[in-house]
Tab-separated table of C-alpha atoms and ligand atoms in Angstrom:
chain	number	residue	atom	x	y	z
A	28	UNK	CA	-46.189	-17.318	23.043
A	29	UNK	CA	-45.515	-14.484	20.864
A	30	UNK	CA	-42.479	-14.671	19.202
A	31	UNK	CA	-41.622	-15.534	15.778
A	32	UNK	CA	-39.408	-18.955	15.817
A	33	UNK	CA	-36.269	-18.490	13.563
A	34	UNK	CA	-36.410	-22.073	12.337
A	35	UNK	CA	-32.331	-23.184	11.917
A	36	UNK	CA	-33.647	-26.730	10.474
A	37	UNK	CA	-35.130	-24.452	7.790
A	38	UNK	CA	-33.124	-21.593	6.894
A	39	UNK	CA	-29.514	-24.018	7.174
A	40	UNK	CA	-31.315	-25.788	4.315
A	41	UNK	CA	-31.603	-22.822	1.900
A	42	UNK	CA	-28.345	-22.252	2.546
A	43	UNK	CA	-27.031	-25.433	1.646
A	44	UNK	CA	-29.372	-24.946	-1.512
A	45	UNK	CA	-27.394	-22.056	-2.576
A	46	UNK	CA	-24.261	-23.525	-1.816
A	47	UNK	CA	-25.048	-26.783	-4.291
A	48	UNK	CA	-25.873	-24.208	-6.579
A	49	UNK	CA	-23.214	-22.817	-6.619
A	50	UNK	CA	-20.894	-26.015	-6.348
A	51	UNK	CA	-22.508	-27.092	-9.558
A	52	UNK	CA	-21.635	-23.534	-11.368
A	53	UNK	CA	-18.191	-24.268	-10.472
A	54	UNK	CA	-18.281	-27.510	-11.913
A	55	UNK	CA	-20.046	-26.434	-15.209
A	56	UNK	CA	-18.572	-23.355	-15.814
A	57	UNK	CA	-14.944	-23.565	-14.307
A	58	UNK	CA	-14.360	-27.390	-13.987
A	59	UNK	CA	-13.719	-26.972	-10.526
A	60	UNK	CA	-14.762	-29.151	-7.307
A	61	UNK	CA	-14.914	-27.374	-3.865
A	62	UNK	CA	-12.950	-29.912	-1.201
A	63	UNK	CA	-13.041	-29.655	2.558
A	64	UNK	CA	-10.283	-31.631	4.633
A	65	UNK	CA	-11.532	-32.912	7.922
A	66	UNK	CA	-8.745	-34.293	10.273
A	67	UNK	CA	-9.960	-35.891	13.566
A	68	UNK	CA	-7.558	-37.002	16.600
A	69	UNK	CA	-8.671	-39.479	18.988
A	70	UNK	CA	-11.824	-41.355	19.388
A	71	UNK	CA	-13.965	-38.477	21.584
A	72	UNK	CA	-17.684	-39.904	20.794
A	73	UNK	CA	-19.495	-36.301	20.230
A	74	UNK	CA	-16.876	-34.891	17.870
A	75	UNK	CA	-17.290	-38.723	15.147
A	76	UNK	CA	-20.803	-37.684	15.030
A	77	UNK	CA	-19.950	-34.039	14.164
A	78	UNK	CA	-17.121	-35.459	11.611
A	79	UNK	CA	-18.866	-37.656	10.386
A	80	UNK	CA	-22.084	-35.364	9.623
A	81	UNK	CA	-20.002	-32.473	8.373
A	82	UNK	CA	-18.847	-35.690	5.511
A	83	UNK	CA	-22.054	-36.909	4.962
A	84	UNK	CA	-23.126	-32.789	4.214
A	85	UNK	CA	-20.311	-32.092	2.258
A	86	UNK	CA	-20.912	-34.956	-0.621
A	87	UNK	CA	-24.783	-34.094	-0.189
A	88	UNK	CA	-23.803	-30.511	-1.696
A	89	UNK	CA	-21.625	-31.786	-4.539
A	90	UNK	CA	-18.131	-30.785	-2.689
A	91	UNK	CA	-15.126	-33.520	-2.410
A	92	UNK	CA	-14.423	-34.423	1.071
A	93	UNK	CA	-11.985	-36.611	2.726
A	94	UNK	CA	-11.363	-37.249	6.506
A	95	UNK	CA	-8.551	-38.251	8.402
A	96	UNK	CA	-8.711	-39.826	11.551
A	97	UNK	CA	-5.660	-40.265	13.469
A	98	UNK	CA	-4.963	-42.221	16.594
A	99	UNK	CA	-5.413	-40.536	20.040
A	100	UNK	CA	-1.182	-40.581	20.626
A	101	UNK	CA	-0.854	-39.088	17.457
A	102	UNK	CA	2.413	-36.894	17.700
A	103	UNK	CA	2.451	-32.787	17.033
A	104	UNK	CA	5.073	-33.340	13.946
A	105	UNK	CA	3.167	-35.957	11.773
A	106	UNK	CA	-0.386	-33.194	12.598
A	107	UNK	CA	1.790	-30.854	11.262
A	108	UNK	CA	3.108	-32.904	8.644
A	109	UNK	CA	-0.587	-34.032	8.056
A	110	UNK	CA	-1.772	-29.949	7.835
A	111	UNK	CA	1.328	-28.929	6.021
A	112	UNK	CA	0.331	-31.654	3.111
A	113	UNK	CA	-3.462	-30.320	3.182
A	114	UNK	CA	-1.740	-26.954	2.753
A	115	UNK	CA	-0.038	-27.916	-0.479
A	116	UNK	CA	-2.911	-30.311	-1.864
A	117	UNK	CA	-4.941	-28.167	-5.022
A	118	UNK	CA	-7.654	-30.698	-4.776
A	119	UNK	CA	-8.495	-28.802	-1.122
A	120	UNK	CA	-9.844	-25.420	-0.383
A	121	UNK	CA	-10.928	-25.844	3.126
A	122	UNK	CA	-9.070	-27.466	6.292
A	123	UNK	CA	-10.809	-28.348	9.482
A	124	UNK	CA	-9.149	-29.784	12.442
A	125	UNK	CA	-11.983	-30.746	15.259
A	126	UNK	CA	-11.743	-29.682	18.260
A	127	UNK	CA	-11.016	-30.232	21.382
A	128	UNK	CA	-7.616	-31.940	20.435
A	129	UNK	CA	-6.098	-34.508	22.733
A	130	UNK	CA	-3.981	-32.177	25.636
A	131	UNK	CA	-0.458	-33.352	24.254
A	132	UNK	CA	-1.309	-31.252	21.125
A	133	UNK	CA	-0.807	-27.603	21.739
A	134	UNK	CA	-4.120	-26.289	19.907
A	135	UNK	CA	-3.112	-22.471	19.149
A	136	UNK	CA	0.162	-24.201	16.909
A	137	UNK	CA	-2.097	-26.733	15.039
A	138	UNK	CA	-4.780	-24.046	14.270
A	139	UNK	CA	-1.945	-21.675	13.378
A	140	UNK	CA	-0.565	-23.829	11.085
A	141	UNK	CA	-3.006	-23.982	8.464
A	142	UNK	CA	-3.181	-21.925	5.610
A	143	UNK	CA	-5.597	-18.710	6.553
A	144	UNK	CA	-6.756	-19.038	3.056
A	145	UNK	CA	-7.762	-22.874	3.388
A	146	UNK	CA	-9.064	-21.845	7.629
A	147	UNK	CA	-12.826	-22.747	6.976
A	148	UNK	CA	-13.122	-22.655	10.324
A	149	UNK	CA	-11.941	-18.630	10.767
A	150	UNK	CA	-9.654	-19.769	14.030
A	151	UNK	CA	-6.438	-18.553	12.456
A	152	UNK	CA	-5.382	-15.632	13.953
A	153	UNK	CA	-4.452	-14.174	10.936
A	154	UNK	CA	-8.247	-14.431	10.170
A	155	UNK	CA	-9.134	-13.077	13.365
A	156	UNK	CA	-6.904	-10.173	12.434
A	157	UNK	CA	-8.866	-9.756	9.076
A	158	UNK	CA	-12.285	-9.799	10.750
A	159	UNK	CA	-10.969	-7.719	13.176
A	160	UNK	CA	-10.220	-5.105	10.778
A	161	UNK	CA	-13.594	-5.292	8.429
A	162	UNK	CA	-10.974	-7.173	6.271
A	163	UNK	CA	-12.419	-10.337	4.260
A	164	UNK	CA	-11.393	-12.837	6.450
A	165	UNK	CA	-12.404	-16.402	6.478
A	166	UNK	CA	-15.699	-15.846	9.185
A	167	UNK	CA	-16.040	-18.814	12.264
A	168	UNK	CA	-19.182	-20.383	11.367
A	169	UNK	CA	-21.605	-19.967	13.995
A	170	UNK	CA	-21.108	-16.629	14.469
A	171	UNK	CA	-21.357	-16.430	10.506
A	172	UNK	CA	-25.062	-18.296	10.958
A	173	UNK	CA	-25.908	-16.435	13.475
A	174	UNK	CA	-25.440	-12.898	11.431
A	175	UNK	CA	-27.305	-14.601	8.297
A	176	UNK	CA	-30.442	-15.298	10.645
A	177	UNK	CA	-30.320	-11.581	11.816
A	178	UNK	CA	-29.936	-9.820	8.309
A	179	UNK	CA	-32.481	-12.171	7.091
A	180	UNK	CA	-35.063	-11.400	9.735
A	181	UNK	CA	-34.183	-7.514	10.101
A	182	UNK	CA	-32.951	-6.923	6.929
A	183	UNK	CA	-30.565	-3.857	8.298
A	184	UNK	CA	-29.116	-3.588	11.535
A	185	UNK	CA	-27.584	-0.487	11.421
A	186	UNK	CA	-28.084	0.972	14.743
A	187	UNK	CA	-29.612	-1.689	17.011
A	188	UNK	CA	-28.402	-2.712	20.208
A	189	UNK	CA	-26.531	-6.034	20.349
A	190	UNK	CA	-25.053	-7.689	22.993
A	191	UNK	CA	-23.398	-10.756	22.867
A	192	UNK	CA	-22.979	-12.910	26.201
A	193	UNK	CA	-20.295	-14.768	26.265
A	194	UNK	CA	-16.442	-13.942	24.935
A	195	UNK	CA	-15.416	-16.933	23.485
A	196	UNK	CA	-12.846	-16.771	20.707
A	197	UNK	CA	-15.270	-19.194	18.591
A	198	UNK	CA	-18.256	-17.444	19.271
A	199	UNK	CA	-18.574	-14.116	21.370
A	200	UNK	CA	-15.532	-12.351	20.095
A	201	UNK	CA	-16.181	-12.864	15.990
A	202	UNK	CA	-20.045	-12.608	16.680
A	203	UNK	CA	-19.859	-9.077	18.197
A	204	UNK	CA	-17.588	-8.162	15.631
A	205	UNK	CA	-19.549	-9.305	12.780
A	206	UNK	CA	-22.423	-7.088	14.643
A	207	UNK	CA	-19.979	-3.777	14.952
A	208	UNK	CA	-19.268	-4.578	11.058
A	209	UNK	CA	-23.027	-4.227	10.385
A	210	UNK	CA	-23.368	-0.962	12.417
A	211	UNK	CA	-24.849	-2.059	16.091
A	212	UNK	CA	-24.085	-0.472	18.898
A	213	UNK	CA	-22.308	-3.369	20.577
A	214	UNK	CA	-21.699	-4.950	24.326
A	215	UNK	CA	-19.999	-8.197	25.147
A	216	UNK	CA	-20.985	-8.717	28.533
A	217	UNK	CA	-19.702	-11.849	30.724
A	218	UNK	CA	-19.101	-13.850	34.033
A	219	UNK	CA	-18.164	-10.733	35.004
A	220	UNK	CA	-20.878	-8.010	34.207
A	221	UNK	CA	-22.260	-5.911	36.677
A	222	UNK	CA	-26.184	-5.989	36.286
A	223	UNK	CA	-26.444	-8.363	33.507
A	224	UNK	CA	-30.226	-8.435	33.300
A	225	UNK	CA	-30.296	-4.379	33.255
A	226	UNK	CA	-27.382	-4.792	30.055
A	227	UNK	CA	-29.682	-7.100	28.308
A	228	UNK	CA	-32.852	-5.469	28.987
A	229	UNK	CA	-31.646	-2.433	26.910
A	230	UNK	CA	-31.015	-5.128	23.388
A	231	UNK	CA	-32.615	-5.509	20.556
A	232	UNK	CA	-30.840	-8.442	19.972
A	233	UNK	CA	-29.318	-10.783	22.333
A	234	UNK	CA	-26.963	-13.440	21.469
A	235	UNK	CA	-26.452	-15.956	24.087
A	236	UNK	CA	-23.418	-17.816	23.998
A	237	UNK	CA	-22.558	-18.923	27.892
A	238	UNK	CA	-23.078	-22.955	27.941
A	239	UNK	CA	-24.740	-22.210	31.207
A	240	UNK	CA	-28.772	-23.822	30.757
A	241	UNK	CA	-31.331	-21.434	30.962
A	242	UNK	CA	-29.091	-18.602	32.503
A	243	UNK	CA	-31.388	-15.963	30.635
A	244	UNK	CA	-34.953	-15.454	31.546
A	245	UNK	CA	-37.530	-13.759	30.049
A	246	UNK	CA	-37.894	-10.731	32.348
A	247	UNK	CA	-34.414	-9.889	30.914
A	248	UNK	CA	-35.874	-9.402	27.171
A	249	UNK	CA	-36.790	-6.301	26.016
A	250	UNK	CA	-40.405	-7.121	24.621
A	251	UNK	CA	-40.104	-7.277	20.527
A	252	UNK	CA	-36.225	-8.073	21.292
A	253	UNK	CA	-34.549	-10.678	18.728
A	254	UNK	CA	-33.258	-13.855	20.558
A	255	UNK	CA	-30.882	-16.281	19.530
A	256	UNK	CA	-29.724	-18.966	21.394
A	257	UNK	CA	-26.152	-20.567	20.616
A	258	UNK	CA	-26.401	-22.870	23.667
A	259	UNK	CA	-26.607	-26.191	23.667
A	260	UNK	CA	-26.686	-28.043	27.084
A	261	UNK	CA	-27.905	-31.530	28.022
A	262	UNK	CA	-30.161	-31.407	31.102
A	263	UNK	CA	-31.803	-34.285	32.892
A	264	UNK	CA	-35.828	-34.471	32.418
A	265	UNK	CA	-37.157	-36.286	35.007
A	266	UNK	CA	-40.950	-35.349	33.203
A	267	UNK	CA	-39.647	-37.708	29.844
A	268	UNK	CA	-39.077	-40.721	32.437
A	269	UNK	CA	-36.506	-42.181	34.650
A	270	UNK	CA	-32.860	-41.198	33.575
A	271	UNK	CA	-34.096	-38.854	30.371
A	272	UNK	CA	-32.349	-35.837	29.187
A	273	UNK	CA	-33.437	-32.882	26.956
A	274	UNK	CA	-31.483	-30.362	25.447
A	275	UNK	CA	-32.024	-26.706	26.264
A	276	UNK	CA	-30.356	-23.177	25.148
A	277	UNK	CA	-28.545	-20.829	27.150
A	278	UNK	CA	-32.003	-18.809	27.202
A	279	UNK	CA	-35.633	-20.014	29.210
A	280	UNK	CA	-37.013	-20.873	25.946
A	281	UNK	CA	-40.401	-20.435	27.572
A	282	UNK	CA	-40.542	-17.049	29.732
A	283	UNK	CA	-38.158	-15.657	26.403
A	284	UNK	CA	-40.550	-16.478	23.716
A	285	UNK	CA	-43.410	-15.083	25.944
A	286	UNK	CA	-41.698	-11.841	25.408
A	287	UNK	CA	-39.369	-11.373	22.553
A	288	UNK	CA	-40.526	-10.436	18.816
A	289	UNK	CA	-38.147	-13.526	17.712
A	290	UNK	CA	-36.542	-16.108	19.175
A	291	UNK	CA	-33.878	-19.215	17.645
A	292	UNK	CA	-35.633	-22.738	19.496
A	293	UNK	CA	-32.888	-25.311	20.935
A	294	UNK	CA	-32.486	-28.079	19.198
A	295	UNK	CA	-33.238	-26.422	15.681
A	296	UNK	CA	-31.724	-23.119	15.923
A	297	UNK	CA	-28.613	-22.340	15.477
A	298	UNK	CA	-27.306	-25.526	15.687
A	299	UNK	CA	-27.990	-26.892	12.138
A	300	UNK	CA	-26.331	-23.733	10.793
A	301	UNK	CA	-23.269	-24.290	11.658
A	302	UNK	CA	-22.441	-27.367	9.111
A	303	UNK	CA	-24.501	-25.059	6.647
A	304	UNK	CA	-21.659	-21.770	6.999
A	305	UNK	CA	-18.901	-24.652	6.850
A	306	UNK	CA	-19.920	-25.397	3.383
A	307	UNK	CA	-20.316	-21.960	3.042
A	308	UNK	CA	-17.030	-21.084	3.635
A	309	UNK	CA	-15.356	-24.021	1.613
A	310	UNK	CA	-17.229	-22.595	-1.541
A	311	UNK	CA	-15.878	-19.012	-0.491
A	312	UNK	CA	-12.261	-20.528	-0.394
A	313	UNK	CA	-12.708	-21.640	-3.419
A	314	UNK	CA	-13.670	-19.012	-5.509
A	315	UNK	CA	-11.228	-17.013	-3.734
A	316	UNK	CA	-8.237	-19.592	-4.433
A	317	UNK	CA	-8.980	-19.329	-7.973
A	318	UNK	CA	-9.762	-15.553	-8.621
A	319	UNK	CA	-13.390	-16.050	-9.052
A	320	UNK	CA	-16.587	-13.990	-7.795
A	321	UNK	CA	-17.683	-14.808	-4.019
A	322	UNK	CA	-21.338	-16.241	-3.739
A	323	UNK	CA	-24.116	-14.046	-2.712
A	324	UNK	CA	-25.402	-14.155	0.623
A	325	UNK	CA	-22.479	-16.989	1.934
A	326	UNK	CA	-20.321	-14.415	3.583
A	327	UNK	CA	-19.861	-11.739	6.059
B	425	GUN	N1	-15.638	-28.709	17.806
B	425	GUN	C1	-16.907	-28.316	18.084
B	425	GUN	N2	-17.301	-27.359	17.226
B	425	GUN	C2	-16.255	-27.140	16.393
B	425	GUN	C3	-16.054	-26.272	15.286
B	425	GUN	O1	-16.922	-25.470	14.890
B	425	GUN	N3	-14.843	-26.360	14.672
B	425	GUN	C4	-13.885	-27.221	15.090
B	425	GUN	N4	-12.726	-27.212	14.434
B	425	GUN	N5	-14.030	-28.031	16.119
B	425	GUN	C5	-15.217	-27.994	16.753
């Protein structure tokens, strides 16, 4: 192997150093507490753990949190009621409704109900609109995590070759903005793209961002490319013992690393970032709710 691992485990934790840091500024200097709103519908297992580990996070940094969770039948009005009261509440600077919401719930209204300032999450579309015109929007936080692990390994990367697979509105869309804003040359290639390996062969970075296991092997990286890896698929491991799973990326973690010059591993990637830009972003709401300098290095 000869790429560099971008350790997520390790790099997620600085960041939620600097963002206790400066929580406790805030508290000394301006008597203020950062608070981030979680609202959960229904009882899906995988999104408790996430709500209940963005919590756990939250108080760990010095921010208020609450959570609500709400019954599965929960109806549209009382969510908006729930959002609109968020939206009024001074004690809160950032709102986060997990998704996937239960089908009776039409997602784009909920989303689009809370206040773009308090949108932690960036799914607003009036934040969308801001990114999308190298405004300061609120920034979706993987993408966000994703950029931080970049500048911090290249420093620049004005003029590099990105491209982003996948076009999700959480991921592919804001990520290959985020790369346009810092000056790559940028492709978002899909299910669609003719010659994918021949697109990604030309990157020097690759963000992979599919949900498809292993789609991208190593004979598509450009030796000394950058890697990283926003999948995160369960696959069965017969190797581990009878019934065993493991997770993997969206990229062959082992013909990639042979070849790139960096490379984000699955689990421990980009994965632990994501609570990390969340608290980010609910320190960035705050300052901006109150008038007050943005922390270094915690936004786009
Ligand atoms: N469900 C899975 N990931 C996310 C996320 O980043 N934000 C929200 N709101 N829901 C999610």
């Amino acid at each position: 192997m000869s790429a560099q691992i971008i350790d997520g485990k390790a790099f997620s934790a600085s960041v939620r150093d600097k963002v206790a840091t400066h929580v406790a500024r805030l508290k000394d200097e301006h008597g203020l507490t950062p608070g981030l709103a979680v609202v959960l519908v229904g009882e899906d297992p995988a999104s408790q753990v996430y709500v209940r580990n963005k919590g756990k996070q939250t108080i760990a940094v010095g921010m208020h949190s609450i959570e609500h969770k709400l019954a599965a039948d929960t109806s549209e009005a009382d969510l908006l009621a729930l959002i609109d009261q968020l939206n009024q509440d001074p004690a809160i600077h950032g709102i986060l409704v997990q998704l996937p919401l239960p089908d009776h719930l039409n997602e784009d209204l909920v989303i689009n109900a809370i206040d773009p300032a308090k949108d932690v999450d960036g799914f607003h579309i009036s934040n969308v609109g801001l990114l999308g015109t190298g405004q300061k929007p609120m920034v979706p936080c993987t993408p966000l995590g994703c950029l931080m692990m970049l500048r911090d390994h290249h420093g620049s990367l004005s003029g590099l070759d990105a491209v982003v697979i996948g076009r999700s509105n959480i991921v592919g869309k804001p990520m290959a903005q985020l790369l346009l804003g810092d000056s790559c040359t940028v492709t978002i290639a899909h299910s669609r793209t003719k010659d994918l390996a021949d697109v990604v062969r030309r990157a020097d970075i690759v963000v992979a961002a599919v949900g498809r296991a292993q789609m991208v092997p190593g004979d598509w990286i450009k030796p000394g490319a950058t890697v990283i890896d926003v999948g995160i698929n369960r696959i069965s491991a017969p190797d581990k013992g009878e019934g065993k799973t493991r997770l993997v990326g969206d990229v062959d973690f082992a013909s990639a690393s042979a070849v790139a010059g960096a490379i984000t591993p699955v689990p421990g990637g980009v994965g632990p970032m994501t609570i990390a830009c969340l608290l980010a972003n609910t320190v960035t709401a705050c300052c901006r709710a109150h008038g007050l300098a943005e922390p270094e290095g915690l936004t786009a």
